[in-house]
Amino acid sequence: MGQPPMGPPPKASGGGGAIIALIVGGALVVVLLIAVVVVFVVRGGSEPTPAERLRAAASGLSSARAMTFKGSFGTVTSGLSGELKITKGGRAIGDVTTGGSQVTLLSVDDNLFVKADRSYWQRQTSVLSTPYFLKDGQQWGRVDSTDVDLSFKRKLTPAALAAEMRSSASYRLTKTETTVGGRKAVRVASSLASFYLTDDDDPELLRYESTYPRVTADVTVQSGSAGAATVTEIRNGVGELKDSFDSRGRPSLITTEKGLCSTNSNSCRVRGQVRPPLGTTSSTKIEVRYTLRAGTTTGREIGNCTTSITVSSSSPQWAECRVSGSSWRSWSRSGETRYYVSAEFKVPGASDSDIQQMQAALDQE
């Protein structure tokens, strides 16, 4: 007789994993169903060092088109305060206070211009009487680079400041948590400068403090349209220099030609020899105003006239014009014969070619 049929397989006992026996192609396969526990391990990111923060902020800063600084600038004895915008090329514009006067500064290619009121220019020109070309309101004038301390300017271009941050990363640094303008920040400081950075993974410079040249200012980094707006503002400022004057220009009247005027006349021809400012090398148009005074150098004014000469060197040149009007006619019939001639000069702060060159250079910004 054959073998009896096999009984059913034994039931699995309750436990961790179930064991299932399958017949596949005549082979017995045991499948273990095992409960799998997946554990996620979260690794906490390490806090960046002060040096790493500086290097990261410098990377973003070096590509900026311009920057705005709002604070105080200069040396201990000479400085200014207010807002300055400085481009990557080192050109600057801003409204500041210097020497107690509120002015607008424009610095382009080592040429420094100031837009200020009459009282400021009276102090700058250092003359006893107000220059005839000074008007009420604001006027642009060119000043010597030493008249307003901008020794710090080249230090504040985006590239220069980024380079200083990278260099400072090799110094001994301290880190302090703080706020700037209501924003959470980290102050990273060396013995020479302090950098206030946003407290995030992509740090941005918010404030900069330097011991020398002295700078204490909040910072706004400008890229894209904001940077383009600053370049446009500077370009417009340069365009306004057409009517500017040079406060440094000091032409002089060497001599006047005698015997050109007579009594009982309606006008007086005035002719003088003018020496242009020392160092004149390019074509410059100088405006000359002659004033006639009765009797003495401080006598009453009996007329004036204005003319201009174009010079390209410091060699003297003759300039003449004719005085007319009721004051002269009255004096010429008074029986007096002695009068004095004085001269004032207006030297342009920027010629048409100067303006074109400065604006063309802005194309590189």
mmCIF file of C-alpha atoms in Angstrom:
data_model
loop_
_atom_site.group_PDB
_atom_site.id
_atom_site.type_symbol
_atom_site.label_atom_id
_atom_site.label_comp_id
_atom_site.label_asym_id
_atom_site.label_seq_id
_atom_site.Cartn_x
_atom_site.Cartn_y
_atom_site.Cartn_z
ATOM 1 C CA MET A 1 0.000 0.000 0.000
ATOM 2 C CA GLY A 2 1.151 3.606 -0.667
ATOM 3 C CA GLN A 3 2.065 6.238 1.922
ATOM 4 C CA PRO A 4 -0.774 8.161 3.505
ATOM 5 C CA PRO A 5 -1.257 11.772 2.296
ATOM 6 C CA MET A 6 0.654 14.507 4.146
ATOM 7 C CA GLY A 7 -1.306 16.539 6.611
ATOM 8 C CA PRO A 8 -1.551 20.360 6.575
ATOM 9 C CA PRO A 9 1.542 22.304 7.638
ATOM 10 C CA PRO A 10 1.715 23.361 11.236
ATOM 11 C CA LYS A 11 0.346 26.799 12.109
ATOM 12 C CA ALA A 12 2.857 29.474 12.733
ATOM 13 C CA SER A 13 3.245 30.474 16.304
ATOM 14 C CA GLY A 14 2.687 34.107 17.203
ATOM 15 C CA GLY A 15 5.996 35.960 17.139
ATOM 16 C CA GLY A 16 8.093 38.678 15.559
ATOM 17 C CA GLY A 17 8.205 37.734 11.853
ATOM 18 C CA ALA A 18 5.888 35.325 10.056
ATOM 19 C CA ILE A 19 7.417 32.377 8.248
ATOM 20 C CA ILE A 20 5.645 31.470 5.025
ATOM 21 C CA ALA A 21 6.483 28.306 3.086
ATOM 22 C CA LEU A 22 5.829 28.473 -0.635
ATOM 23 C CA ILE A 23 6.221 25.844 -3.315
ATOM 24 C CA VAL A 24 7.756 27.513 -6.316
ATOM 25 C CA GLY A 25 8.730 25.274 -9.173
ATOM 26 C CA GLY A 26 8.946 22.337 -6.826
ATOM 27 C CA ALA A 27 11.301 24.146 -4.423
ATOM 28 C CA LEU A 28 10.487 25.203 -0.940
ATOM 29 C CA VAL A 29 11.125 28.945 -0.341
ATOM 30 C CA VAL A 30 10.965 30.414 3.102
ATOM 31 C CA VAL A 31 10.136 34.134 3.240
ATOM 32 C CA LEU A 32 10.769 36.012 6.424
ATOM 33 C CA LEU A 33 8.616 39.068 6.935
ATOM 34 C CA ILE A 34 10.669 41.157 9.253
ATOM 35 C CA ALA A 35 9.489 44.380 10.765
ATOM 36 C CA VAL A 36 11.992 47.028 9.672
ATOM 37 C CA VAL A 37 12.611 50.084 11.761
ATOM 38 C CA VAL A 38 14.027 53.047 9.794
ATOM 39 C CA VAL A 39 15.987 55.473 11.887
ATOM 40 C CA PHE A 40 16.728 58.939 10.521
ATOM 41 C CA VAL A 41 19.821 60.512 11.967
ATOM 42 C CA VAL A 42 19.911 64.277 11.741
ATOM 43 C CA ARG A 43 23.391 65.717 11.873
ATOM 44 C CA GLY A 44 23.481 69.182 13.343
ATOM 45 C CA GLY A 45 25.453 71.762 11.191
ATOM 46 C CA SER A 46 28.471 73.274 12.945
ATOM 47 C CA GLU A 47 28.478 76.995 13.719
ATOM 48 C CA PRO A 48 30.602 78.932 11.132
ATOM 49 C CA THR A 49 33.697 80.553 12.531
ATOM 50 C CA PRO A 50 34.109 84.356 12.417
ATOM 51 C CA ALA A 51 36.689 83.950 9.644
ATOM 52 C CA GLU A 52 34.278 81.823 7.607
ATOM 53 C CA ARG A 53 31.572 84.463 8.037
ATOM 54 C CA LEU A 54 33.908 87.171 6.729
ATOM 55 C CA ARG A 55 34.975 85.149 3.706
ATOM 56 C CA ALA A 56 31.363 84.296 2.830
ATOM 57 C CA ALA A 57 30.260 87.930 3.104
ATOM 58 C CA ALA A 58 33.248 89.078 1.038
ATOM 59 C CA SER A 59 32.273 86.731 -1.792
ATOM 60 C CA GLY A 60 28.897 88.401 -2.155
ATOM 61 C CA LEU A 61 30.305 91.896 -1.720
ATOM 62 C CA SER A 62 33.004 91.734 -4.391
ATOM 63 C CA SER A 63 30.421 91.551 -7.198
ATOM 64 C CA ALA A 64 28.396 94.579 -6.022
ATOM 65 C CA ARG A 65 28.018 97.515 -8.411
ATOM 66 C CA ALA A 66 27.883 100.169 -5.696
ATOM 67 C CA MET A 67 27.413 100.639 -1.960
ATOM 68 C CA THR A 68 25.671 103.189 0.243
ATOM 69 C CA PHE A 69 27.313 104.279 3.483
ATOM 70 C CA LYS A 70 25.403 106.283 6.072
ATOM 71 C CA GLY A 71 27.413 107.553 9.034
ATOM 72 C CA SER A 72 30.635 109.478 9.694
ATOM 73 C CA PHE A 73 33.880 109.461 7.736
ATOM 74 C CA GLY A 74 37.369 110.959 7.788
ATOM 75 C CA THR A 75 40.086 111.579 10.326
ATOM 76 C CA VAL A 76 39.846 112.703 13.917
ATOM 77 C CA THR A 77 40.553 116.349 13.026
ATOM 78 C CA SER A 78 38.781 116.536 9.681
ATOM 79 C CA GLY A 79 35.771 114.618 8.494
ATOM 80 C CA LEU A 80 32.194 114.607 7.350
ATOM 81 C CA SER A 81 28.929 112.895 8.127
ATOM 82 C CA GLY A 82 25.909 111.896 6.099
ATOM 83 C CA GLU A 83 25.279 109.516 3.222
ATOM 84 C CA LEU A 84 27.714 108.555 0.491
ATOM 85 C CA LYS A 85 27.220 106.247 -2.473
ATOM 86 C CA ILE A 86 30.430 104.753 -3.853
ATOM 87 C CA THR A 87 30.656 102.735 -7.066
ATOM 88 C CA LYS A 88 32.928 99.814 -7.824
ATOM 89 C CA GLY A 89 35.113 102.255 -9.779
ATOM 90 C CA GLY A 90 35.546 104.564 -6.793
ATOM 91 C CA ARG A 91 33.230 107.354 -7.958
ATOM 92 C CA ALA A 92 31.118 108.892 -5.206
ATOM 93 C CA ILE A 93 28.121 111.136 -4.627
ATOM 94 C CA GLY A 94 26.186 112.054 -1.503
ATOM 95 C CA ASP A 95 24.657 114.652 0.796
ATOM 96 C CA VAL A 96 26.925 115.298 3.765
ATOM 97 C CA THR A 97 27.807 117.831 6.434
ATOM 98 C CA THR A 98 31.366 119.140 6.461
ATOM 99 C CA GLY A 99 32.763 122.044 8.445
ATOM 100 C CA GLY A 100 29.252 122.876 9.647
ATOM 101 C CA SER A 101 27.856 123.188 6.098
ATOM 102 C CA GLN A 102 25.426 120.853 4.380
ATOM 103 C CA VAL A 103 26.660 120.133 0.868
ATOM 104 C CA THR A 104 26.464 117.604 -1.951
ATOM 105 C CA LEU A 105 29.746 115.921 -2.842
ATOM 106 C CA LEU A 106 30.624 114.553 -6.269
ATOM 107 C CA SER A 107 33.938 112.779 -6.742
ATOM 108 C CA VAL A 108 34.728 111.502 -10.238
ATOM 109 C CA ASP A 109 38.145 110.404 -11.480
ATOM 110 C CA ASP A 110 40.034 112.360 -8.799
ATOM 111 C CA ASN A 111 38.016 115.517 -9.530
ATOM 112 C CA LEU A 112 36.133 116.789 -6.475
ATOM 113 C CA PHE A 113 33.064 119.008 -6.790
ATOM 114 C CA VAL A 114 30.792 120.479 -4.143
ATOM 115 C CA LYS A 115 27.249 121.789 -4.492
ATOM 116 C CA ALA A 116 26.665 124.360 -1.757
ATOM 117 C CA ASP A 117 25.051 127.685 -0.917
ATOM 118 C CA ARG A 118 26.535 131.181 -1.043
ATOM 119 C CA SER A 119 27.808 131.200 2.559
ATOM 120 C CA TYR A 120 29.906 128.074 1.972
ATOM 121 C CA TRP A 121 31.481 129.491 -1.183
ATOM 122 C CA GLN A 122 32.214 132.824 0.437
ATOM 123 C CA ARG A 123 34.364 130.980 2.958
ATOM 124 C CA GLN A 124 36.016 128.869 0.280
ATOM 125 C CA THR A 125 36.930 131.700 -2.084
ATOM 126 C CA SER A 126 38.579 133.695 0.729
ATOM 127 C CA VAL A 127 37.897 137.153 -0.687
ATOM 128 C CA LEU A 128 36.661 140.270 1.055
ATOM 129 C CA SER A 129 33.721 140.789 -1.296
ATOM 130 C CA THR A 130 31.277 138.242 -2.624
ATOM 131 C CA PRO A 131 32.322 137.005 -6.101
ATOM 132 C CA TYR A 132 29.976 138.423 -8.730
ATOM 133 C CA PHE A 133 29.062 134.968 -10.060
ATOM 134 C CA LEU A 134 27.744 133.651 -6.736
ATOM 135 C CA LYS A 135 23.962 133.407 -6.729
ATOM 136 C CA ASP A 136 21.306 132.598 -4.186
ATOM 137 C CA GLY A 137 20.714 128.890 -3.766
ATOM 138 C CA GLN A 138 22.987 125.944 -4.479
ATOM 139 C CA GLN A 139 25.876 126.066 -6.952
ATOM 140 C CA TRP A 140 28.425 123.520 -8.132
ATOM 141 C CA GLY A 141 32.081 124.387 -7.679
ATOM 142 C CA ARG A 142 35.314 122.504 -8.019
ATOM 143 C CA VAL A 143 37.476 122.326 -4.893
ATOM 144 C CA ASP A 144 40.917 121.046 -4.061
ATOM 145 C CA SER A 145 41.006 117.430 -2.941
ATOM 146 C CA THR A 146 42.357 118.592 0.430
ATOM 147 C CA ASP A 147 39.381 120.893 1.084
ATOM 148 C CA VAL A 148 37.170 117.903 1.906
ATOM 149 C CA ASP A 149 38.774 114.815 3.404
ATOM 150 C CA LEU A 150 38.028 111.819 1.174
ATOM 151 C CA SER A 151 41.076 109.808 2.177
ATOM 152 C CA PHE A 152 38.785 106.925 3.047
ATOM 153 C CA LYS A 153 37.003 106.746 -0.310
ATOM 154 C CA ARG A 154 39.190 104.192 -2.059
ATOM 155 C CA LYS A 155 38.899 101.954 0.986
ATOM 156 C CA LEU A 156 35.126 101.769 0.568
ATOM 157 C CA THR A 157 34.746 100.429 -2.956
ATOM 158 C CA PRO A 158 33.089 96.991 -2.981
ATOM 159 C CA ALA A 159 36.293 95.252 -4.102
ATOM 160 C CA ALA A 160 38.503 97.063 -1.579
ATOM 161 C CA LEU A 161 36.177 96.329 1.308
ATOM 162 C CA ALA A 162 35.863 92.687 0.267
ATOM 163 C CA ALA A 163 39.666 92.422 0.154
ATOM 164 C CA GLU A 164 39.908 93.875 3.660
ATOM 165 C CA MET A 165 37.382 91.337 4.930
ATOM 166 C CA ARG A 166 39.388 88.460 3.465
ATOM 167 C CA SER A 167 42.582 89.864 4.936
ATOM 168 C CA SER A 168 40.955 90.328 8.343
ATOM 169 C CA ALA A 169 39.930 86.665 8.314
ATOM 170 C CA SER A 170 43.562 85.789 9.088
ATOM 171 C CA TYR A 171 43.647 87.973 12.216
ATOM 172 C CA ARG A 172 42.521 87.139 15.715
ATOM 173 C CA LEU A 173 38.765 87.788 15.663
ATOM 174 C CA THR A 174 36.005 88.151 18.203
ATOM 175 C CA LYS A 175 32.317 87.486 17.633
ATOM 176 C CA THR A 176 29.397 89.234 19.343
ATOM 177 C CA GLU A 177 25.676 88.886 18.718
ATOM 178 C CA THR A 178 23.937 92.233 18.181
ATOM 179 C CA THR A 179 21.388 94.025 15.976
ATOM 180 C CA VAL A 180 21.694 96.612 13.203
ATOM 181 C CA GLY A 181 18.618 98.573 12.225
ATOM 182 C CA GLY A 182 16.419 96.039 13.937
ATOM 183 C CA ARG A 183 18.023 93.094 12.131
ATOM 184 C CA LYS A 184 19.764 90.313 13.993
ATOM 185 C CA ALA A 185 23.483 90.536 13.317
ATOM 186 C CA VAL A 186 26.882 89.201 14.287
ATOM 187 C CA ARG A 187 29.735 91.616 14.950
ATOM 188 C CA VAL A 188 33.048 90.189 13.779
ATOM 189 C CA ALA A 189 35.933 92.372 14.937
ATOM 190 C CA SER A 190 39.706 92.570 14.667
ATOM 191 C CA SER A 191 41.964 95.159 16.267
ATOM 192 C CA LEU A 192 41.548 97.437 13.221
ATOM 193 C CA ALA A 193 37.966 97.043 12.041
ATOM 194 C CA SER A 194 34.540 95.669 12.867
ATOM 195 C CA PHE A 195 32.142 94.067 10.410
ATOM 196 C CA TYR A 196 28.469 93.625 11.249
ATOM 197 C CA LEU A 197 27.015 90.703 9.278
ATOM 198 C CA THR A 198 23.543 89.224 8.991
ATOM 199 C CA ASP A 199 23.181 86.112 11.114
ATOM 200 C CA ASP A 200 22.309 83.585 8.410
ATOM 201 C CA ASP A 201 23.860 81.066 6.040
ATOM 202 C CA ASP A 202 24.511 83.741 3.403
ATOM 203 C CA PRO A 203 25.905 86.632 5.480
ATOM 204 C CA GLU A 204 25.622 90.189 4.194
ATOM 205 C CA LEU A 205 27.498 93.249 5.430
ATOM 206 C CA LEU A 206 25.227 95.639 7.370
ATOM 207 C CA ARG A 207 27.693 97.979 9.083
ATOM 208 C CA TYR A 208 31.388 98.792 8.950
ATOM 209 C CA GLU A 209 33.640 100.469 11.505
ATOM 210 C CA SER A 210 37.301 101.292 10.957
ATOM 211 C CA THR A 211 39.819 102.995 13.207
ATOM 212 C CA TYR A 212 41.862 104.660 10.436
ATOM 213 C CA PRO A 213 40.804 106.224 8.240
ATOM 214 C CA ARG A 214 37.876 106.638 10.583
ATOM 215 C CA VAL A 215 34.630 105.180 9.265
ATOM 216 C CA THR A 216 31.487 104.378 11.222
ATOM 217 C CA ALA A 217 28.624 103.690 8.858
ATOM 218 C CA ASP A 218 25.656 101.486 8.100
ATOM 219 C CA VAL A 219 26.039 99.756 4.750
ATOM 220 C CA THR A 220 23.650 98.878 1.932
ATOM 221 C CA VAL A 221 25.057 96.710 -0.849
ATOM 222 C CA GLN A 222 23.737 97.669 -4.289
ATOM 223 C CA SER A 223 23.491 95.285 -7.190
ATOM 224 C CA GLY A 224 21.368 95.263 -10.322
ATOM 225 C CA SER A 225 18.902 98.146 -10.660
ATOM 226 C CA ALA A 226 19.937 99.764 -7.368
ATOM 227 C CA GLY A 227 23.558 99.993 -8.522
ATOM 228 C CA ALA A 228 22.461 101.287 -11.922
ATOM 229 C CA ALA A 229 20.444 104.043 -10.219
ATOM 230 C CA THR A 230 23.558 105.241 -8.377
ATOM 231 C CA VAL A 231 25.557 105.385 -11.629
ATOM 232 C CA THR A 232 22.719 107.385 -13.234
ATOM 233 C CA GLU A 233 22.673 109.786 -10.274
ATOM 234 C CA ILE A 234 26.404 110.418 -10.701
ATOM 235 C CA ARG A 235 25.984 110.874 -14.460
ATOM 236 C CA ASN A 236 23.275 113.478 -13.889
ATOM 237 C CA GLY A 237 25.472 115.260 -11.350
ATOM 238 C CA VAL A 238 28.308 115.457 -13.878
ATOM 239 C CA GLY A 239 25.865 116.939 -16.393
ATOM 240 C CA GLU A 240 25.106 119.781 -13.963
ATOM 241 C CA LEU A 241 28.761 120.860 -13.931
ATOM 242 C CA LYS A 242 28.345 122.877 -17.130
ATOM 243 C CA ASP A 243 27.771 126.041 -15.072
ATOM 244 C CA SER A 244 30.220 125.182 -12.293
ATOM 245 C CA PHE A 245 33.239 127.260 -11.305
ATOM 246 C CA ASP A 246 36.707 126.415 -10.039
ATOM 247 C CA SER A 247 37.242 127.815 -6.560
ATOM 248 C CA ARG A 248 40.962 127.087 -6.904
ATOM 249 C CA GLY A 249 41.415 129.192 -10.057
ATOM 250 C CA ARG A 250 43.363 132.395 -9.367
ATOM 251 C CA PRO A 251 43.879 134.483 -12.534
ATOM 252 C CA SER A 252 45.286 137.971 -11.999
ATOM 253 C CA LEU A 253 45.158 141.358 -13.705
ATOM 254 C CA ILE A 254 48.707 142.393 -14.629
ATOM 255 C CA THR A 255 48.047 145.805 -16.154
ATOM 256 C CA THR A 256 45.403 147.935 -17.878
ATOM 257 C CA GLU A 257 45.757 150.074 -20.940
ATOM 258 C CA LYS A 258 45.512 153.805 -20.214
ATOM 259 C CA GLY A 259 43.792 156.634 -22.035
ATOM 260 C CA LEU A 260 40.947 154.637 -23.565
ATOM 261 C CA CYS A 261 38.121 156.636 -21.936
ATOM 262 C CA SER A 262 37.209 160.295 -22.166
ATOM 263 C CA THR A 263 34.961 162.783 -20.394
ATOM 264 C CA ASN A 264 31.428 163.500 -21.596
ATOM 265 C CA SER A 265 31.188 160.038 -23.154
ATOM 266 C CA ASN A 266 28.490 157.401 -23.219
ATOM 267 C CA SER A 267 30.847 154.454 -22.718
ATOM 268 C CA CYS A 268 34.368 153.493 -21.708
ATOM 269 C CA ARG A 269 36.602 150.897 -23.338
ATOM 270 C CA VAL A 270 38.442 148.788 -20.756
ATOM 271 C CA ARG A 271 41.397 146.637 -21.762
ATOM 272 C CA GLY A 272 43.611 144.643 -19.438
ATOM 273 C CA GLN A 273 46.249 141.934 -19.526
ATOM 274 C CA VAL A 274 45.155 138.801 -17.652
ATOM 275 C CA ARG A 275 47.433 136.070 -16.367
ATOM 276 C CA PRO A 276 45.660 132.653 -16.329
ATOM 277 C CA PRO A 277 46.017 130.326 -13.324
ATOM 278 C CA LEU A 278 49.436 128.751 -12.961
ATOM 279 C CA GLY A 279 49.562 125.266 -14.386
ATOM 280 C CA THR A 280 46.954 125.857 -17.124
ATOM 281 C CA THR A 281 47.686 123.353 -19.888
ATOM 282 C CA SER A 282 44.386 122.706 -21.658
ATOM 283 C CA SER A 283 41.906 124.963 -23.414
ATOM 284 C CA THR A 284 40.072 126.942 -20.715
ATOM 285 C CA LYS A 285 37.513 129.712 -21.089
ATOM 286 C CA ILE A 286 37.933 132.378 -18.417
ATOM 287 C CA GLU A 287 35.240 134.948 -17.761
ATOM 288 C CA VAL A 288 36.546 138.431 -16.884
ATOM 289 C CA ARG A 289 34.508 141.163 -15.206
ATOM 290 C CA TYR A 290 35.927 144.696 -15.004
ATOM 291 C CA THR A 291 34.547 147.150 -12.478
ATOM 292 C CA LEU A 292 35.192 150.918 -12.547
ATOM 293 C CA ARG A 293 35.193 152.985 -9.344
ATOM 294 C CA ALA A 294 35.291 156.736 -8.963
ATOM 295 C CA GLY A 295 38.269 158.426 -7.315
ATOM 296 C CA THR A 296 39.678 155.555 -5.233
ATOM 297 C CA THR A 297 39.815 151.770 -5.193
ATOM 298 C CA THR A 298 36.897 151.770 -2.745
ATOM 299 C CA GLY A 299 34.919 154.562 -4.411
ATOM 300 C CA ARG A 300 31.404 154.214 -5.727
ATOM 301 C CA GLU A 301 30.914 151.909 -8.674
ATOM 302 C CA ILE A 302 30.437 153.748 -11.972
ATOM 303 C CA GLY A 303 29.993 150.716 -14.215
ATOM 304 C CA ASN A 304 31.143 147.228 -15.122
ATOM 305 C CA CYS A 305 31.375 144.943 -18.129
ATOM 306 C CA THR A 306 32.050 141.249 -18.703
ATOM 307 C CA THR A 307 33.991 139.431 -21.402
ATOM 308 C CA SER A 308 35.828 136.121 -21.778
ATOM 309 C CA ILE A 309 39.102 134.784 -23.115
ATOM 310 C CA THR A 310 40.175 131.266 -24.062
ATOM 311 C CA VAL A 311 43.622 130.219 -22.896
ATOM 312 C CA SER A 312 45.652 127.024 -23.069
ATOM 313 C CA SER A 313 48.684 128.024 -20.994
ATOM 314 C CA SER A 314 49.676 130.373 -18.189
ATOM 315 C CA SER A 315 50.832 133.054 -20.630
ATOM 316 C CA PRO A 316 49.134 136.484 -20.167
ATOM 317 C CA GLN A 317 46.414 137.473 -22.607
ATOM 318 C CA TRP A 318 44.545 140.713 -23.271
ATOM 319 C CA ALA A 319 40.832 140.919 -22.500
ATOM 320 C CA GLU A 320 38.586 143.887 -23.197
ATOM 321 C CA CYS A 321 34.973 145.036 -23.044
ATOM 322 C CA ARG A 322 33.051 148.323 -22.913
ATOM 323 C CA VAL A 323 31.378 149.899 -19.880
ATOM 324 C CA SER A 324 28.217 151.863 -20.514
ATOM 325 C CA GLY A 325 25.089 152.939 -18.702
ATOM 326 C CA SER A 326 23.732 155.856 -16.737
ATOM 327 C CA SER A 327 26.309 155.639 -13.938
ATOM 328 C CA TRP A 328 29.209 156.042 -16.337
ATOM 329 C CA ARG A 329 27.525 158.826 -18.342
ATOM 330 C CA SER A 330 26.773 160.750 -15.168
ATOM 331 C CA TRP A 331 30.309 160.408 -13.853
ATOM 332 C CA SER A 332 31.970 161.320 -17.177
ATOM 333 C CA ARG A 333 30.074 164.642 -17.129
ATOM 334 C CA SER A 334 30.806 165.389 -13.456
ATOM 335 C CA GLY A 335 34.206 166.928 -14.051
ATOM 336 C CA GLU A 336 36.049 164.093 -12.288
ATOM 337 C CA THR A 337 38.813 162.436 -14.246
ATOM 338 C CA ARG A 338 40.283 159.736 -12.018
ATOM 339 C CA TYR A 339 38.821 156.216 -11.856
ATOM 340 C CA TYR A 340 40.168 152.800 -10.930
ATOM 341 C CA VAL A 341 39.795 149.443 -12.681
ATOM 342 C CA SER A 342 39.539 146.124 -10.841
ATOM 343 C CA ALA A 343 38.899 142.645 -12.208
ATOM 344 C CA GLU A 344 37.188 139.456 -11.057
ATOM 345 C CA PHE A 345 37.384 136.105 -12.780
ATOM 346 C CA LYS A 346 35.276 133.006 -13.172
ATOM 347 C CA VAL A 347 37.210 129.880 -14.103
ATOM 348 C CA PRO A 348 34.975 126.948 -15.158
ATOM 349 C CA GLY A 349 34.942 123.934 -12.874
ATOM 350 C CA ALA A 350 34.644 121.588 -15.856
ATOM 351 C CA SER A 351 34.822 122.182 -19.583
ATOM 352 C CA ASP A 352 32.534 120.483 -22.097
ATOM 353 C CA SER A 353 35.294 118.006 -22.909
ATOM 354 C CA ASP A 354 35.859 117.324 -19.189
ATOM 355 C CA ILE A 355 32.171 116.526 -18.760
ATOM 356 C CA GLN A 356 32.151 114.235 -21.789
ATOM 357 C CA GLN A 357 35.206 112.346 -20.537
ATOM 358 C CA MET A 358 33.778 111.861 -17.055
ATOM 359 C CA GLN A 359 30.445 110.624 -18.405
ATOM 360 C CA ALA A 360 32.162 108.306 -20.861
ATOM 361 C CA ALA A 361 34.179 106.795 -18.017
ATOM 362 C CA LEU A 362 30.922 105.960 -16.235
ATOM 363 C CA ASP A 363 30.147 103.488 -18.999
ATOM 364 C CA GLN A 364 32.685 101.198 -17.323
ATOM 365 C CA GLU A 365 30.587 101.135 -14.163
#
